[in-house]
Short mmCIF file of C-alpha atoms and ligand atoms in Angstrom, two decimals:
data_model
loop_
_atom_site.label_atom_id
_atom_site.label_comp_id
_atom_site.label_asym_id
_atom_site.label_seq_id
_atom_site.Cartn_x
_atom_site.Cartn_y
_atom_site.Cartn_z
CA UNK A 1 192.83 -32.06 244.73
CA UNK A 2 191.11 -32.66 241.41
CA UNK A 3 191.80 -34.79 238.34
CA UNK A 4 193.03 -31.72 236.43
CA UNK A 5 195.80 -31.16 239.00
CA UNK A 6 198.12 -33.81 237.51
CA UNK A 7 200.59 -31.35 235.94
CA UNK A 8 200.64 -29.22 239.11
CA UNK A 9 201.29 -32.25 241.29
CA UNK A 10 204.05 -33.49 238.98
CA UNK A 11 205.69 -30.03 239.07
CA UNK A 12 205.41 -29.84 242.87
CA UNK A 13 206.99 -33.29 243.15
CA UNK A 14 209.91 -32.16 240.96
CA UNK A 15 210.60 -29.37 243.46
CA UNK A 16 210.85 -31.76 246.42
CA UNK A 17 214.35 -32.69 247.57
CA UNK A 18 215.50 -36.29 247.29
CA UNK A 19 215.27 -36.66 251.07
CA UNK A 20 211.69 -35.39 251.19
CA UNK A 21 210.69 -37.72 248.35
CA UNK A 22 212.32 -40.64 250.09
CA UNK A 23 210.61 -39.82 253.37
CA UNK A 24 207.23 -39.47 251.66
CA UNK A 25 207.36 -42.57 249.43
CA UNK A 26 209.84 -44.69 251.45
CA UNK A 27 211.85 -45.47 248.33
CA UNK A 28 213.98 -43.46 245.89
CA UNK A 29 211.42 -41.89 243.54
CA UNK A 30 212.71 -39.90 240.57
CA UNK A 31 209.31 -38.99 239.17
CA UNK A 32 205.66 -39.88 239.49
CA UNK A 33 204.33 -42.24 236.81
CA UNK A 34 201.08 -41.58 234.94
CA UNK A 35 199.44 -44.32 237.03
CA UNK A 36 200.60 -42.71 240.28
CA UNK A 37 199.45 -39.26 239.12
CA UNK A 38 196.01 -40.64 238.28
CA UNK A 39 195.74 -42.36 241.65
CA UNK A 40 196.94 -39.32 243.59
CA UNK A 41 194.68 -36.77 241.86
CA UNK A 42 191.47 -38.64 241.01
CA UNK A 43 190.18 -38.81 244.56
CA UNK A 44 186.55 -39.39 245.57
CA UNK A 45 186.63 -36.93 248.54
CA UNK A 46 185.10 -39.60 250.77
CA UNK A 47 187.32 -42.67 251.06
CA UNK A 48 190.25 -40.81 249.56
CA UNK A 49 190.76 -37.13 250.26
CA UNK A 50 193.66 -34.84 249.41
CA UNK A 51 194.12 -31.17 250.33
CA UNK A 52 196.57 -28.93 248.52
CA UNK A 53 198.20 -25.74 249.80
CA UNK A 54 198.79 -23.22 247.01
CA UNK A 55 201.04 -20.15 246.96
CA UNK A 56 198.56 -17.35 246.19
CA UNK A 57 200.55 -15.37 243.60
CA UNK A 58 202.34 -18.12 241.61
CA UNK A 59 199.61 -20.74 242.24
CA UNK A 60 202.45 -23.23 242.83
CA UNK A 61 201.51 -26.18 244.99
CA UNK A 62 203.33 -25.98 248.33
CA UNK A 63 202.12 -29.09 250.06
CA UNK A 64 199.64 -31.94 250.02
CA UNK A 65 198.00 -33.92 252.80
CA UNK A 66 195.92 -36.99 252.02
CA UNK A 67 194.17 -39.89 253.60
CA UNK A 68 193.03 -43.19 252.11
CA UNK A 69 190.44 -45.10 254.11
CA UNK A 70 191.31 -48.66 255.13
CA UNK A 71 189.36 -51.34 253.25
CA UNK A 72 189.30 -53.43 256.44
CA UNK A 73 188.33 -50.80 259.00
CA UNK A 74 186.20 -47.85 257.83
CA UNK A 75 187.11 -45.85 260.96
CA UNK A 76 190.76 -45.86 259.95
CA UNK A 77 192.70 -44.22 257.12
CA UNK A 78 196.32 -44.08 256.07
CA UNK A 79 197.54 -40.49 256.02
CA UNK A 80 200.50 -38.84 254.32
CA UNK A 81 201.75 -35.28 254.09
CA UNK A 82 204.51 -33.49 252.20
CA UNK A 83 205.54 -29.83 252.14
CA UNK A 84 207.91 -28.15 249.63
CA UNK A 85 211.37 -28.01 251.19
CA UNK A 86 211.66 -24.22 251.21
CA UNK A 87 208.30 -23.98 252.97
CA UNK A 88 209.04 -26.51 255.69
CA UNK A 89 209.21 -25.46 259.36
CA UNK A 90 206.73 -22.59 258.92
CA UNK A 91 203.67 -24.41 260.24
CA UNK A 92 202.27 -25.50 256.87
CA UNK A 93 202.50 -29.25 257.57
CA UNK A 94 200.59 -28.68 260.81
CA UNK A 95 197.92 -26.64 259.05
CA UNK A 96 197.45 -29.22 256.30
CA UNK A 97 197.32 -32.17 258.67
CA UNK A 98 194.82 -30.45 260.96
CA UNK A 99 192.54 -29.59 258.03
CA UNK A 100 192.86 -33.14 256.74
CA UNK A 101 192.02 -34.47 260.18
CA UNK A 102 188.90 -32.29 260.25
CA UNK A 103 187.83 -33.62 256.82
CA UNK A 104 188.49 -37.17 257.99
CA UNK A 105 186.30 -36.64 261.06
CA UNK A 106 183.51 -35.36 258.79
CA UNK A 107 183.78 -38.65 256.87
CA UNK A 108 183.62 -40.76 260.04
CA UNK A 109 187.33 -41.52 260.29
CA UNK A 110 188.71 -41.46 263.83
CA UNK A 111 192.25 -42.82 263.41
CA UNK A 112 195.13 -42.08 261.08
CA UNK A 113 197.76 -44.72 260.45
CA UNK A 114 201.02 -44.58 258.55
CA UNK A 115 204.38 -46.15 257.99
CA UNK A 116 207.21 -43.66 258.47
CA UNK A 117 210.98 -43.85 258.67
CA UNK A 118 212.20 -44.11 262.23
CA UNK A 119 214.63 -41.30 261.41
CA UNK A 120 211.81 -39.01 260.22
CA UNK A 121 211.68 -36.91 263.37
CA UNK A 122 209.79 -34.01 261.71
CA UNK A 123 206.69 -36.07 260.94
CA UNK A 124 206.84 -38.01 264.21
CA UNK A 125 206.93 -34.70 266.03
CA UNK A 126 204.19 -33.23 263.83
CA UNK A 127 201.85 -36.13 264.59
CA UNK A 128 202.42 -35.78 268.32
CA UNK A 129 201.33 -32.14 268.15
CA UNK A 130 197.94 -33.32 266.89
CA UNK A 131 197.00 -36.01 269.41
CA UNK A 132 197.79 -39.35 271.01
CA UNK A 133 200.21 -41.34 268.88
CA UNK A 134 201.11 -45.01 269.24
CA UNK A 135 204.29 -46.20 267.56
CA UNK A 136 205.33 -49.77 266.75
CA UNK A 137 208.64 -50.84 265.27
CA UNK A 138 208.36 -52.25 261.75
CA UNK A 139 210.94 -53.78 259.37
CA UNK A 140 213.49 -51.76 257.41
CA UNK A 141 214.03 -48.88 259.82
CA UNK A 142 210.35 -47.90 259.74
CA UNK A 143 207.69 -47.54 262.38
CA UNK A 144 203.94 -47.92 262.20
CA UNK A 145 202.20 -44.92 263.68
CA UNK A 146 198.60 -44.70 264.78
CA UNK A 147 197.03 -41.38 265.72
CA UNK A 148 193.74 -40.96 267.51
CA UNK A 149 192.25 -37.94 265.72
CA UNK A 150 190.98 -35.32 268.15
CA UNK A 151 187.27 -34.54 267.90
CA UNK A 152 187.91 -30.97 266.83
CA UNK A 153 191.34 -30.87 265.16
CA UNK A 154 190.94 -27.23 264.11
CA UNK A 155 189.71 -26.02 267.48
CA UNK A 156 192.90 -27.02 269.23
CA UNK A 157 194.61 -23.67 269.11
CA UNK A 158 196.54 -24.67 272.20
CA UNK A 159 198.57 -27.04 270.06
CA UNK A 160 199.51 -24.24 267.72
CA UNK A 161 200.40 -21.96 270.62
CA UNK A 162 202.53 -24.71 272.13
CA UNK A 163 204.35 -24.95 268.79
CA UNK A 164 205.17 -21.24 268.78
CA UNK A 165 206.25 -21.33 272.42
CA UNK A 166 208.39 -24.41 271.78
CA UNK A 167 210.03 -22.69 268.79
CA UNK A 168 210.74 -19.63 270.95
CA UNK A 169 212.25 -21.82 273.68
CA UNK A 170 214.53 -23.50 271.12
CA UNK A 171 215.57 -20.15 269.64
CA UNK A 172 213.81 -21.06 266.36
CA UNK A 173 211.27 -18.27 266.22
CA UNK A 174 213.09 -16.62 263.31
CA UNK A 175 213.05 -19.89 261.34
CA UNK A 176 209.37 -20.29 261.97
CA UNK A 177 208.57 -16.72 261.01
CA UNK A 178 210.75 -16.50 257.94
CA UNK A 179 211.12 -20.09 256.75
CA UNK A 180 213.99 -22.52 256.90
CA UNK A 181 216.11 -20.44 254.51
CA UNK A 182 215.49 -17.12 256.20
CA UNK A 183 214.29 -15.63 252.93
CA UNK A 184 211.75 -13.39 254.57
CA UNK A 185 208.78 -14.77 252.66
CA UNK A 186 205.43 -14.84 254.34
CA UNK A 187 204.77 -17.64 256.84
CA UNK A 188 202.30 -20.40 256.08
CA UNK A 189 199.30 -18.30 256.96
CA UNK A 190 199.88 -16.65 253.57
CA UNK A 191 199.13 -19.89 251.77
CA UNK A 192 195.64 -21.07 250.94
CA UNK A 193 194.91 -24.55 252.19
CA UNK A 194 192.52 -25.51 249.44
CA UNK A 195 189.42 -27.35 250.51
CA UNK A 196 187.96 -30.04 248.28
CA UNK A 197 185.71 -28.78 245.52
CA UNK A 198 182.49 -29.59 247.31
CA UNK A 199 183.38 -27.25 250.16
CA UNK A 200 184.25 -24.14 248.16
C1 LIG B 301 206.89 -33.76 257.75
C2 LIG B 301 206.62 -32.44 257.07
C3 LIG B 301 205.34 -32.56 256.25
C4 LIG B 301 206.46 -31.34 258.13
O1 LIG B 301 206.03 -30.17 257.45
P1 LIG B 301 206.38 -28.72 258.04
O2 LIG B 301 205.59 -27.73 257.25
O3 LIG B 301 207.84 -28.53 258.10
O4 LIG B 301 205.80 -28.86 259.51
P2 LIG B 301 205.56 -27.70 260.56
O5 LIG B 301 206.33 -26.48 260.20
O6 LIG B 301 204.10 -27.57 260.73
O7 LIG B 301 206.20 -28.34 261.84
C5 LIG B 301 205.53 -29.33 262.56
C6 LIG B 301 206.31 -29.66 263.81
O8 LIG B 301 207.43 -30.47 263.46
C7 LIG B 301 208.62 -29.81 263.88
N1 LIG B 301 209.64 -29.99 262.87
C8 LIG B 301 209.54 -29.65 261.57
N2 LIG B 301 210.69 -29.94 260.94
C9 LIG B 301 211.52 -30.47 261.89
C10 LIG B 301 212.84 -30.97 261.86
N3 LIG B 301 213.56 -30.98 260.72
N4 LIG B 301 213.36 -31.44 263.00
C11 LIG B 301 212.65 -31.45 264.15
N5 LIG B 301 211.37 -30.98 264.25
C12 LIG B 301 210.82 -30.50 263.11
C13 LIG B 301 208.27 -28.34 264.00
O9 LIG B 301 209.11 -27.68 264.93
C14 LIG B 301 206.85 -28.41 264.47
O10 LIG B 301 206.77 -28.64 265.86
P3 LIG B 301 206.26 -27.48 266.85
O11 LIG B 301 204.86 -27.15 266.34
O12 LIG B 301 206.30 -28.15 268.18
O13 LIG B 301 207.25 -26.37 266.64
C15 LIG B 301 207.81 -32.01 256.15
O14 LIG B 301 208.99 -32.10 256.89
C16 LIG B 301 207.92 -32.86 254.89
O15 LIG B 301 207.27 -32.59 253.88
N6 LIG B 301 208.78 -33.89 254.92
C17 LIG B 301 208.98 -34.72 253.74
C18 LIG B 301 207.82 -35.69 253.51
C19 LIG B 301 207.56 -36.52 254.75
O16 LIG B 301 208.45 -36.89 255.49
N7 LIG B 301 206.27 -36.85 254.96
C20 LIG B 301 205.88 -37.67 256.09
C21 LIG B 301 205.74 -39.11 255.74
S1 LIG B 301 204.22 -39.35 254.84
#
């Protein structure tokens, strides 16, 4: 994510469903303000990192994962992830979160925290595929989650394999291969998870 990505981020946000926006920002959010866009794109790649997945042909943003380091505990950062609705359930959220976790580890962060809706089973499940998660009830139908980031988040291919096997067991292999809408587009491996500028 770079400062010049404001228009791309605003356009990607417009394509998110109301439910996804609500789950991501925990309040009805019609559009991102100029202040929010500045905050979300002008990241220092150290205390605040954001990775974007881009569809290779259209260059449309498909998903973003970010962390913001805690001002009280430098080992901890609040993490958030969102994937375009028609790209959900293809493994992209997993890919983004794992890459973000690897970046966080490089910056000395060992725990992700977050406040999520209790009803947000997709993200609660996603976090559990990455490592040990503690959950604590919080006000307003939310829960505080705390994830111990594995030492090598990208080396844990077993997690990915377990995901594919779980999908097969639930009869969801087709969904995972072809996307939630069965439109036959390429699975997430076809998307570039863009690394921060310094890494390219
Ligand atoms: C949470 C979110 C990022 C997941 O992205 P995704 O690309 O669909 O995730 P994946 O395809 O990698 O799936 C991750 C796991 O969650 C599971 N999952 C995904 N959607 C699910 C759903 N609707 N119900 C149950 N499980 C679900 C998948 O089966 C997968 O588990 P598996 O590996 O054991 O099969 C996506 O749903 C999203 O953008 N939601 C809106 C924003 C949001 O809620 N953000 C989190 C709060 S910051």
